[in-house]
Coordinates of N, CA and C in Angstrom, one line a residue:
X30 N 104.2 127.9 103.9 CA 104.8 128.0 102.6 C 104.3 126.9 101.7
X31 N 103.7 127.0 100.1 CA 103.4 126.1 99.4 C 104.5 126.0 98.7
X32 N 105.5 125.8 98.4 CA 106.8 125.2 98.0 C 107.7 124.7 98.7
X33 N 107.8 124.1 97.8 CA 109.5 123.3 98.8 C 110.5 123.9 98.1
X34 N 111.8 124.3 99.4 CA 112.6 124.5 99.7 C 114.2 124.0 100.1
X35 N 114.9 124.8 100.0 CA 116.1 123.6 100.4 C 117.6 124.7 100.5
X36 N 117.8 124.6 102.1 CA 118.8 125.4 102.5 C 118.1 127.0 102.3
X37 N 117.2 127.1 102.6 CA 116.5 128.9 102.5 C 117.1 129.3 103.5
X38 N 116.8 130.5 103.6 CA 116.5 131.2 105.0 C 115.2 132.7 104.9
X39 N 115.4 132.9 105.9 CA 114.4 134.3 105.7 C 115.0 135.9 106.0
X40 N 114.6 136.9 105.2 CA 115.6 137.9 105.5 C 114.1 138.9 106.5
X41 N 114.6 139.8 106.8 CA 113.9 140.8 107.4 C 114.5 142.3 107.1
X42 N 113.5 143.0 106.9 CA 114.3 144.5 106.2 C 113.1 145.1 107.2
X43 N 114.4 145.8 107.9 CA 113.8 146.7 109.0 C 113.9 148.4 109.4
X44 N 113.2 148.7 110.0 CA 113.4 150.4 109.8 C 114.6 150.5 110.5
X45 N 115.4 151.8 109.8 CA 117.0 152.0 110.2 C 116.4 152.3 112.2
X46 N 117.9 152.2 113.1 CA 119.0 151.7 112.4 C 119.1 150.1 112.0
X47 N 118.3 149.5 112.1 CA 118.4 148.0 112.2 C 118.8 147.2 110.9
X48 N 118.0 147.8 110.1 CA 118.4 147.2 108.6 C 118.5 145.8 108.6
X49 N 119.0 145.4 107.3 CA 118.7 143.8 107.4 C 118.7 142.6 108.0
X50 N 118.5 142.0 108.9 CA 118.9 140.6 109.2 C 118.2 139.2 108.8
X51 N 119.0 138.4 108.4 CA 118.6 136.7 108.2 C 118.9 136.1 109.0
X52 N 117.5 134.5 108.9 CA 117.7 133.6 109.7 C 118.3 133.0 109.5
X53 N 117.9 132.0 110.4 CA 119.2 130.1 110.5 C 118.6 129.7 108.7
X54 N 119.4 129.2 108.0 CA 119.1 128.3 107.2 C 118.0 127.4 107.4
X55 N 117.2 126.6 106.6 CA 115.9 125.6 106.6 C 115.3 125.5 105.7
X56 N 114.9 124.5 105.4 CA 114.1 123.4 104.3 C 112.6 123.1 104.5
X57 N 111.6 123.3 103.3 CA 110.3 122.7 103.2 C 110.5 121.5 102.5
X58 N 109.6 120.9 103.3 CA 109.7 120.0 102.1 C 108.5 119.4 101.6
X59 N 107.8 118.8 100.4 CA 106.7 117.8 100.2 C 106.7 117.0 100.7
X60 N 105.5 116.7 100.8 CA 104.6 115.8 101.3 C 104.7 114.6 100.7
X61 N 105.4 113.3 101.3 CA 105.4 112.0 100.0 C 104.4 111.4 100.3
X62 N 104.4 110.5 99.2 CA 103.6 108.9 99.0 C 104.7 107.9 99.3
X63 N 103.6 106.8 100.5 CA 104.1 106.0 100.9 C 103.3 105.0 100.5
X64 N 103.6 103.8 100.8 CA 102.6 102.4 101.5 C 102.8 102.5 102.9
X65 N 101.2 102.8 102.8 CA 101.2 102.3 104.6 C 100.1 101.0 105.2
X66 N 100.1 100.8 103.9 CA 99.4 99.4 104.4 C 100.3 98.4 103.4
X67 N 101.3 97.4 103.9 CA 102.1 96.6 102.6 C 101.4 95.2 102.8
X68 N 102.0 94.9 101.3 CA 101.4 93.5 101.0 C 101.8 92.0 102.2
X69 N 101.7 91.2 102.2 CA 102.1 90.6 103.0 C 103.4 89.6 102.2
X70 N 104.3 89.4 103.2 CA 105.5 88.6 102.3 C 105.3 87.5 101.7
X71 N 104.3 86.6 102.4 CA 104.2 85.5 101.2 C 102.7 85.1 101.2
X72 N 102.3 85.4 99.7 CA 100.7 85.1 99.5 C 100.2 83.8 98.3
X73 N 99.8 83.3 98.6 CA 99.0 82.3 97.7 C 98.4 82.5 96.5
X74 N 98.9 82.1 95.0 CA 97.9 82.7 93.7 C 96.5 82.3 94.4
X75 N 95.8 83.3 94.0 CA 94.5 83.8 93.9 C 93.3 83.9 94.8
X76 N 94.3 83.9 96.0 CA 93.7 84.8 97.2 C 94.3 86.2 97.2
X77 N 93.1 87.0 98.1 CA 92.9 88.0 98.4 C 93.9 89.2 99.0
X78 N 94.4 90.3 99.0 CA 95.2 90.9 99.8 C 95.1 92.2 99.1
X79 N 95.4 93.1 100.6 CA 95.0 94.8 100.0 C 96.1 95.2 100.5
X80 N 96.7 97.0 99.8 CA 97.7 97.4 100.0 C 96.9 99.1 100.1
X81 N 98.0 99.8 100.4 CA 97.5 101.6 101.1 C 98.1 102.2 100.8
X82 N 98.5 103.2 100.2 CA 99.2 104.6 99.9 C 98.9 105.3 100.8
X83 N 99.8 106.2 101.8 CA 99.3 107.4 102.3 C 100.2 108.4 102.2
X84 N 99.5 109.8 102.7 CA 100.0 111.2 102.4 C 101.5 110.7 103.5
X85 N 102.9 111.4 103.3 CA 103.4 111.4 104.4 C 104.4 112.6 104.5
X86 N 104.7 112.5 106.4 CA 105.0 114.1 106.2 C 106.8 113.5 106.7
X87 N 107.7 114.1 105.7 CA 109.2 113.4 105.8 C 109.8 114.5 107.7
X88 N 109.3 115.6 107.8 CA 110.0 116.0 108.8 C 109.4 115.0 110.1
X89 N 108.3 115.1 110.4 CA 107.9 113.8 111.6 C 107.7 112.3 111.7
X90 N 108.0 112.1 110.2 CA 107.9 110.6 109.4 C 107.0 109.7 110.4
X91 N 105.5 110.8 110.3 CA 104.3 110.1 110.4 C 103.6 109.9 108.9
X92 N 102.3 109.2 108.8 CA 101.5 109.5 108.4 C 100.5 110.7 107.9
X93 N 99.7 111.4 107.5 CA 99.7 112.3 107.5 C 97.6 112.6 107.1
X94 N 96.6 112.6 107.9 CA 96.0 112.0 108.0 C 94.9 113.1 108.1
X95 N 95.3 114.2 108.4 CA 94.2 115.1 108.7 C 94.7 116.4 108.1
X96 N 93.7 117.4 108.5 CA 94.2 119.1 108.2 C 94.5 118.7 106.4
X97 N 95.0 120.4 106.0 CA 95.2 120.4 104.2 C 95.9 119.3 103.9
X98 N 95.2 118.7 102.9 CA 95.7 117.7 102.0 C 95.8 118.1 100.3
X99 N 97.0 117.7 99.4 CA 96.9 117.6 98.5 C 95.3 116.9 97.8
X100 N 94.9 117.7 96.8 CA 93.5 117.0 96.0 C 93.8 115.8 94.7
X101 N 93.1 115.3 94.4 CA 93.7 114.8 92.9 C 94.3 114.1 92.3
X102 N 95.2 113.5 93.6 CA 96.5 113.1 92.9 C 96.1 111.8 93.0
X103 N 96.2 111.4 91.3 CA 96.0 109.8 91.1 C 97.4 109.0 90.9
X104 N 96.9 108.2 91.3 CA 98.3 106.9 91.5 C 97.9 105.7 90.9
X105 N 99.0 104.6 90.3 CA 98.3 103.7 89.7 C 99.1 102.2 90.3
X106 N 98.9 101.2 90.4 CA 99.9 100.2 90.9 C 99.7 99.2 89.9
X107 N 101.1 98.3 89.9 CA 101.7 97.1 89.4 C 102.9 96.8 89.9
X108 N 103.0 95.1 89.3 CA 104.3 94.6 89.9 C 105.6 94.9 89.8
X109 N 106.5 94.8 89.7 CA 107.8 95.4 89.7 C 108.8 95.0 88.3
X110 N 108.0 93.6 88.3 CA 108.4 92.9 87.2 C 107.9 93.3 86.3
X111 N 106.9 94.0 85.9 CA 106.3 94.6 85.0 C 104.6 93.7 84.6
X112 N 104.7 92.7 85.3 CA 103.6 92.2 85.2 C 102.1 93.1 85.7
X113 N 101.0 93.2 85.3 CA 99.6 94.0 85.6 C 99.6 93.0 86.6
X114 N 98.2 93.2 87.8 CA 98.1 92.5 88.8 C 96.5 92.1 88.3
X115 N 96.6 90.7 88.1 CA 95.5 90.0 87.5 C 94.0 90.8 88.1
X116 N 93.8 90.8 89.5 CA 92.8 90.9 89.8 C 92.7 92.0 90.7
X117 N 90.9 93.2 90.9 CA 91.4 94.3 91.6 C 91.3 95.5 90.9
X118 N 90.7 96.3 91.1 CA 91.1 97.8 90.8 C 92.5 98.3 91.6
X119 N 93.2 99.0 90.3 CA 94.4 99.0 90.5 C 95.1 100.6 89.8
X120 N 93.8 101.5 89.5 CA 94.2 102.8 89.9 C 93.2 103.4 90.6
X121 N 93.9 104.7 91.4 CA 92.8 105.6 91.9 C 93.4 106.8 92.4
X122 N 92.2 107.8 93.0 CA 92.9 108.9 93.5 C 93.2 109.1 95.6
X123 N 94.0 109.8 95.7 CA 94.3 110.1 96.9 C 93.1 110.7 97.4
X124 N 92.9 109.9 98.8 CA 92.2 110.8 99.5 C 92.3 112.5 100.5
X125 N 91.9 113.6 99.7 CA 92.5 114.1 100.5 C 91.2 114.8 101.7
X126 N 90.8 113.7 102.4 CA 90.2 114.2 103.5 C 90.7 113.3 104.7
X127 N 91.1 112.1 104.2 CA 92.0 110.8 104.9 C 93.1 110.6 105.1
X128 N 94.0 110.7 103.6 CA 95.2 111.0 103.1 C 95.4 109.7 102.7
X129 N 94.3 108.7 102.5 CA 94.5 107.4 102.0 C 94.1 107.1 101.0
X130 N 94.3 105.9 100.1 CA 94.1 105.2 99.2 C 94.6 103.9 99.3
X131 N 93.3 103.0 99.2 CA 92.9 101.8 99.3 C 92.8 101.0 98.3
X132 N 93.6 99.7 97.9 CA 93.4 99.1 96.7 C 93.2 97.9 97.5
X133 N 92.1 97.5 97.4 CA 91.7 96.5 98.3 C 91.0 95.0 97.3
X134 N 90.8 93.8 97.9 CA 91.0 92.6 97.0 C 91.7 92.4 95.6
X135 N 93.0 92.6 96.0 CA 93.7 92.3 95.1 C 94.2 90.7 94.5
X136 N 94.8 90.3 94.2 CA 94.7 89.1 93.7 C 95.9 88.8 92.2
X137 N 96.7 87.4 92.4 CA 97.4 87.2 91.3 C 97.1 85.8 90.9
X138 N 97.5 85.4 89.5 CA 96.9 83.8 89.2 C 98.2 83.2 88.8
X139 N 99.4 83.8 88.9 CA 101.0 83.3 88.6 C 101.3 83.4 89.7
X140 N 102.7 83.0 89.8 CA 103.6 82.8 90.8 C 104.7 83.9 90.1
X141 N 105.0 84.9 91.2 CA 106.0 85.8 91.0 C 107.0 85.8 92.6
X142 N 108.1 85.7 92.1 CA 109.0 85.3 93.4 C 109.7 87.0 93.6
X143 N 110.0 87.5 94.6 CA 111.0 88.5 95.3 C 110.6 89.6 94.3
X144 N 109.1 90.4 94.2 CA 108.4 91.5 93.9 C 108.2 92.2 94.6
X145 N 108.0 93.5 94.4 CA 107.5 94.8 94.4 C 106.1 95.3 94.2
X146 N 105.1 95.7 94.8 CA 104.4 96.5 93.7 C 104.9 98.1 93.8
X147 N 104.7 98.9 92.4 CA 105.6 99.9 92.3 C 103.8 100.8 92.3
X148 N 104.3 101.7 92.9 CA 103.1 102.8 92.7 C 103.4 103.9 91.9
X149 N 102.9 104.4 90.7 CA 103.0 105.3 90.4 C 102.4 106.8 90.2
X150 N 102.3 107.6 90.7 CA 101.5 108.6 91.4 C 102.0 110.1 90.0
X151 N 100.8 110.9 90.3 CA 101.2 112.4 89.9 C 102.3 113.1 90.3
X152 N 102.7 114.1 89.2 CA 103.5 115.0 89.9 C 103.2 115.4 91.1
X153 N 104.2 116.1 92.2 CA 105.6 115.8 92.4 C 105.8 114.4 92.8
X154 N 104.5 113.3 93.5 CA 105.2 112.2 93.7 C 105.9 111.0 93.4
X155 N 105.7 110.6 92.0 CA 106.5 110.1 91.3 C 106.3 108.7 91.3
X156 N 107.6 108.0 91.6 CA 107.3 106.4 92.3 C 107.8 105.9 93.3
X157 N 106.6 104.9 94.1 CA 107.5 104.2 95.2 C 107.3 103.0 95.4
X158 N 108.0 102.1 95.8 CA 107.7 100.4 95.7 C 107.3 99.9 97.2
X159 N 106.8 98.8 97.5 CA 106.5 98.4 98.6 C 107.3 97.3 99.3
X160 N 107.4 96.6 100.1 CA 108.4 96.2 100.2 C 108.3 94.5 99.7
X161 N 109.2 93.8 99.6 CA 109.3 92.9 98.7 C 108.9 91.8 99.4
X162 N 108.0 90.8 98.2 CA 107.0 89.9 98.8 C 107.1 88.6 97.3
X163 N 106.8 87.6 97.9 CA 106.2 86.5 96.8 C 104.9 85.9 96.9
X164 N 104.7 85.6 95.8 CA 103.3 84.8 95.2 C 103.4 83.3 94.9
X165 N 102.9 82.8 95.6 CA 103.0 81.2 95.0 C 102.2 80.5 94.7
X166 N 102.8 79.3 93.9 CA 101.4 79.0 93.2 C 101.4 78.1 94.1
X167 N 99.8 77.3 94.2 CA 99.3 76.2 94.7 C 100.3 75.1 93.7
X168 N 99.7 74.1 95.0 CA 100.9 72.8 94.8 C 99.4 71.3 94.6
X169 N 99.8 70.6 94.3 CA 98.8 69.5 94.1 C 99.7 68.3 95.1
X170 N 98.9 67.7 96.2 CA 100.0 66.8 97.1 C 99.0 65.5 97.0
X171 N 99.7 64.4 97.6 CA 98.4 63.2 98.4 C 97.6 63.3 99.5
X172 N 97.1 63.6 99.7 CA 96.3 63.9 101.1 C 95.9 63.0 102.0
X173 N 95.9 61.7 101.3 CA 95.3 60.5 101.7 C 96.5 59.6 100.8
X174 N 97.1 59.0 101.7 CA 98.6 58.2 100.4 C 97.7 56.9 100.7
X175 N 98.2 56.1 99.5 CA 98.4 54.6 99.2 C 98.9 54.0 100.7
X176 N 98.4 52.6 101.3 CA 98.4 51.7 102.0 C 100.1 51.2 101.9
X177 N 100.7 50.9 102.7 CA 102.0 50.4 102.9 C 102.0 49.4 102.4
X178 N 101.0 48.6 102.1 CA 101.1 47.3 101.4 C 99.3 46.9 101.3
X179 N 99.4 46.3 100.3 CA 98.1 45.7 100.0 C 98.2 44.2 99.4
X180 N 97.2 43.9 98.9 CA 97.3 42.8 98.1 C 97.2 42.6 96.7
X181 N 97.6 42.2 96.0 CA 96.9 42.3 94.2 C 95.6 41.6 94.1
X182 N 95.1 42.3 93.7 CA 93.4 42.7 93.5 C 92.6 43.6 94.4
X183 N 93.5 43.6 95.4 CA 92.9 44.4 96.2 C 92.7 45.8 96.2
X184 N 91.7 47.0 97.1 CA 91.2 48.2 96.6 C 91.8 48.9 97.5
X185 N 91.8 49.9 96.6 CA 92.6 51.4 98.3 C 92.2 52.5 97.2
X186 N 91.7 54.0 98.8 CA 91.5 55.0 98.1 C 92.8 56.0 98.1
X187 N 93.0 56.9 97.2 CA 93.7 57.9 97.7 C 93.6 59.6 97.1
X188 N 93.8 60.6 97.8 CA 93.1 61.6 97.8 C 94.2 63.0 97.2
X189 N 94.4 63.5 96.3 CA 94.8 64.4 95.4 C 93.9 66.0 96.1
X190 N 95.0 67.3 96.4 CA 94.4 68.1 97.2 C 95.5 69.0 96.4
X191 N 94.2 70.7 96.6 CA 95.7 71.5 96.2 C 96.2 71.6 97.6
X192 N 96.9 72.4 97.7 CA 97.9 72.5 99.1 C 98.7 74.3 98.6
X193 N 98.3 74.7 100.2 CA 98.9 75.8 100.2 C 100.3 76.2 100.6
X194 N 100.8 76.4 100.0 CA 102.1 76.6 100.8 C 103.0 77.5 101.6
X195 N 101.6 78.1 101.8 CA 101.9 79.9 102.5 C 101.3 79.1 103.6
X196 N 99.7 78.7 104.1 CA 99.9 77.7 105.3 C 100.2 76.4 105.5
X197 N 101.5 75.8 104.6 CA 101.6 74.5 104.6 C 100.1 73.3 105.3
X198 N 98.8 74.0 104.5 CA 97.4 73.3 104.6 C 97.1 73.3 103.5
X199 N 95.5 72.1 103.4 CA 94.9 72.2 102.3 C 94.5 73.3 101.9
X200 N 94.3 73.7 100.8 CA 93.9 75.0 100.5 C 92.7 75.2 100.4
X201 N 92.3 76.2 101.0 CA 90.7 76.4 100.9 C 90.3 77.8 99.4
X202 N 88.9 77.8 99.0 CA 88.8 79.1 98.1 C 89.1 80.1 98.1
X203 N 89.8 80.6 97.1 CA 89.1 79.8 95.9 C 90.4 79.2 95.2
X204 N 90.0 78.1 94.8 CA 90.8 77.2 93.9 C 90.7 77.5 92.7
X205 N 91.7 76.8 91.9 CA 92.0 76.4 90.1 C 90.3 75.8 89.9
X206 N 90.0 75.5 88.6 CA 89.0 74.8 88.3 C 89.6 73.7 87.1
X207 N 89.0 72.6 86.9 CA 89.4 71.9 85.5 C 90.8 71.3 85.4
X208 N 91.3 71.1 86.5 CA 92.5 70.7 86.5 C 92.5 69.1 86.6
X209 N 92.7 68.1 86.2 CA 93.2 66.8 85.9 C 94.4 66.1 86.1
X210 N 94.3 64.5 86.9 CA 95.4 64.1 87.0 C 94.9 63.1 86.5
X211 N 96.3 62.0 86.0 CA 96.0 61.1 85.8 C 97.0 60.1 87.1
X212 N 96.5 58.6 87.5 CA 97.3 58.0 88.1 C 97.9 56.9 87.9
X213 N 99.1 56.7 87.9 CA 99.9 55.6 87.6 C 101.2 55.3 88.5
X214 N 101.1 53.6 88.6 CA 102.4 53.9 89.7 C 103.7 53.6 88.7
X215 N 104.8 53.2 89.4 CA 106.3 53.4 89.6 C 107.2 52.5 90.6
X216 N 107.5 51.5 90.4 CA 108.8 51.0 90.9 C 109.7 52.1 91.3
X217 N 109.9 52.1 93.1 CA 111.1 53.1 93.5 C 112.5 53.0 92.6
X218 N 112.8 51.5 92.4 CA 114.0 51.6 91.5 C 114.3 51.3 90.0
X219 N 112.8 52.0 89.5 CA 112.6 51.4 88.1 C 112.4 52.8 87.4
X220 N 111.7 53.0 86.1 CA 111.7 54.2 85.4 C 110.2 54.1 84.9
X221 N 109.8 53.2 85.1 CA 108.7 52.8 83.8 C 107.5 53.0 84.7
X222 N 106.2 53.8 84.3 CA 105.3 54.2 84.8 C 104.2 53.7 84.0
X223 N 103.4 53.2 85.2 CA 102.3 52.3 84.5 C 100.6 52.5 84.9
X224 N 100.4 52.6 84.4 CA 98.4 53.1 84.3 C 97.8 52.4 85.2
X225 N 97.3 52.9 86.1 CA 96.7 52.3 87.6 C 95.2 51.9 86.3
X226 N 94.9 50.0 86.4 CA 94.1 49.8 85.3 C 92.4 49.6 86.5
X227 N 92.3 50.3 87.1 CA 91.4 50.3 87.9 C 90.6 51.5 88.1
X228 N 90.0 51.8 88.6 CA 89.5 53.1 89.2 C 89.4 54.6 88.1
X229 N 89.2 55.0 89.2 CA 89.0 56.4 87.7 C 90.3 57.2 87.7
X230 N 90.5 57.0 86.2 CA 91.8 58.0 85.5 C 91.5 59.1 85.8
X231 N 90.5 59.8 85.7 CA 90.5 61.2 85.7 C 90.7 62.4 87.2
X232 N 91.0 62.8 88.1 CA 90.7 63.5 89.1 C 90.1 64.7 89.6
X233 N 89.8 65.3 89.2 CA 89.2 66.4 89.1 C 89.1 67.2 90.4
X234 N 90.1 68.5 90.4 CA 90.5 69.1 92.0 C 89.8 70.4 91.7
X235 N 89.0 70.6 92.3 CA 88.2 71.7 92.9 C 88.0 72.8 93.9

């Protein structure tokens, strides 16, 4: 049957004396759109990560992967929040010789906390969200701290890193570009912050 259904049955009209009889009651139903590939729960701005739509069949609540497939049906993704997803092709159509669709290197440059991405597909299937995940931004830490004690005049290096915080590690690429610190220390029990008059002001994290 190419329609869905709901609560049917089937009648049969038969040569007398038998005449009519109907079946048990039963339901068709379509074929939904799922994610069957989800984002991961917590990812790093502006690394990489892919998500999947597939055909699915609600009576065996498998996948749905072979044999007739719907044609055509284009679907489009974004965040939940309504934000576009910075980076990535981010519409396309269903495969229907696989029953998949692949949005693959995806990518965000914000920090979005407890999101969705929402897919939105052709008639009949509508929308569905994936399950909820965050983005975070890179962090700038010391990597190399200041000496417990030194002397005045004396020299020490120290090292400014972004830091990931999905693997609490240094972060590797791809990084921010152009970003600048400046360094100055701070009395623990004082307020007043003062221009390290030495070395280079500028930092430059890459």
């Amino acid at each position: 049957m190419n329609d869905a259904l709901s609560d049917a049955y089937l009648i049969a009209d038969c040569d007398a004396p038998y005449g009519q009889i109907q079946s048990q009651t039963f339901s068709v139903y379509d074929l939904e759109i799922r994610f069957v590939e989800q984002p991961p729960s917590k990812i790093r701005e502006l690394s990489t990560f892919a998500v999947q739509l597939g055909f699915w069949d609600p009576v065996t609540n498998v996948a749905v992967t072979s044999g007739s497939l719907p044609s055509g049906v284009s679907c489009e993704i974004e965040l939940s929040d309504g934000d576009a997803i910075s980076n990535g092709v981010t519409t396309g159509t269903m495969s229907d010789t696989t029953g998949i669709l692949n949005f693959a290197d995806l990518s965000m440059e914000d920090e979005h906390l407890n999101v969705q991405i929402v897919a939105t597909c052709a008639a009949p299937y509508g929308t569905v969200q994936s399950q909820t995940f965050s983005i975070h931004d890179l962090e700038v830490r010391f990597t190399t701290q200041p000496p417990v004690a030194t002397r005045k005049g004396g020299t020490y290096s120290v090292t400014l890193s972004f830091w990931d915080p999905v693997t609490d590690a240094v972060a590797v690429a791809p990084l921010p570009s152009g970003v600048s610190c400046e360094l100055k220390s701070k009395p623990v029990d004082g307020s007043i912050e003062t221009s390290i008059d030495s070395g280079s002001m500028d930092c430059k994290l890459n």
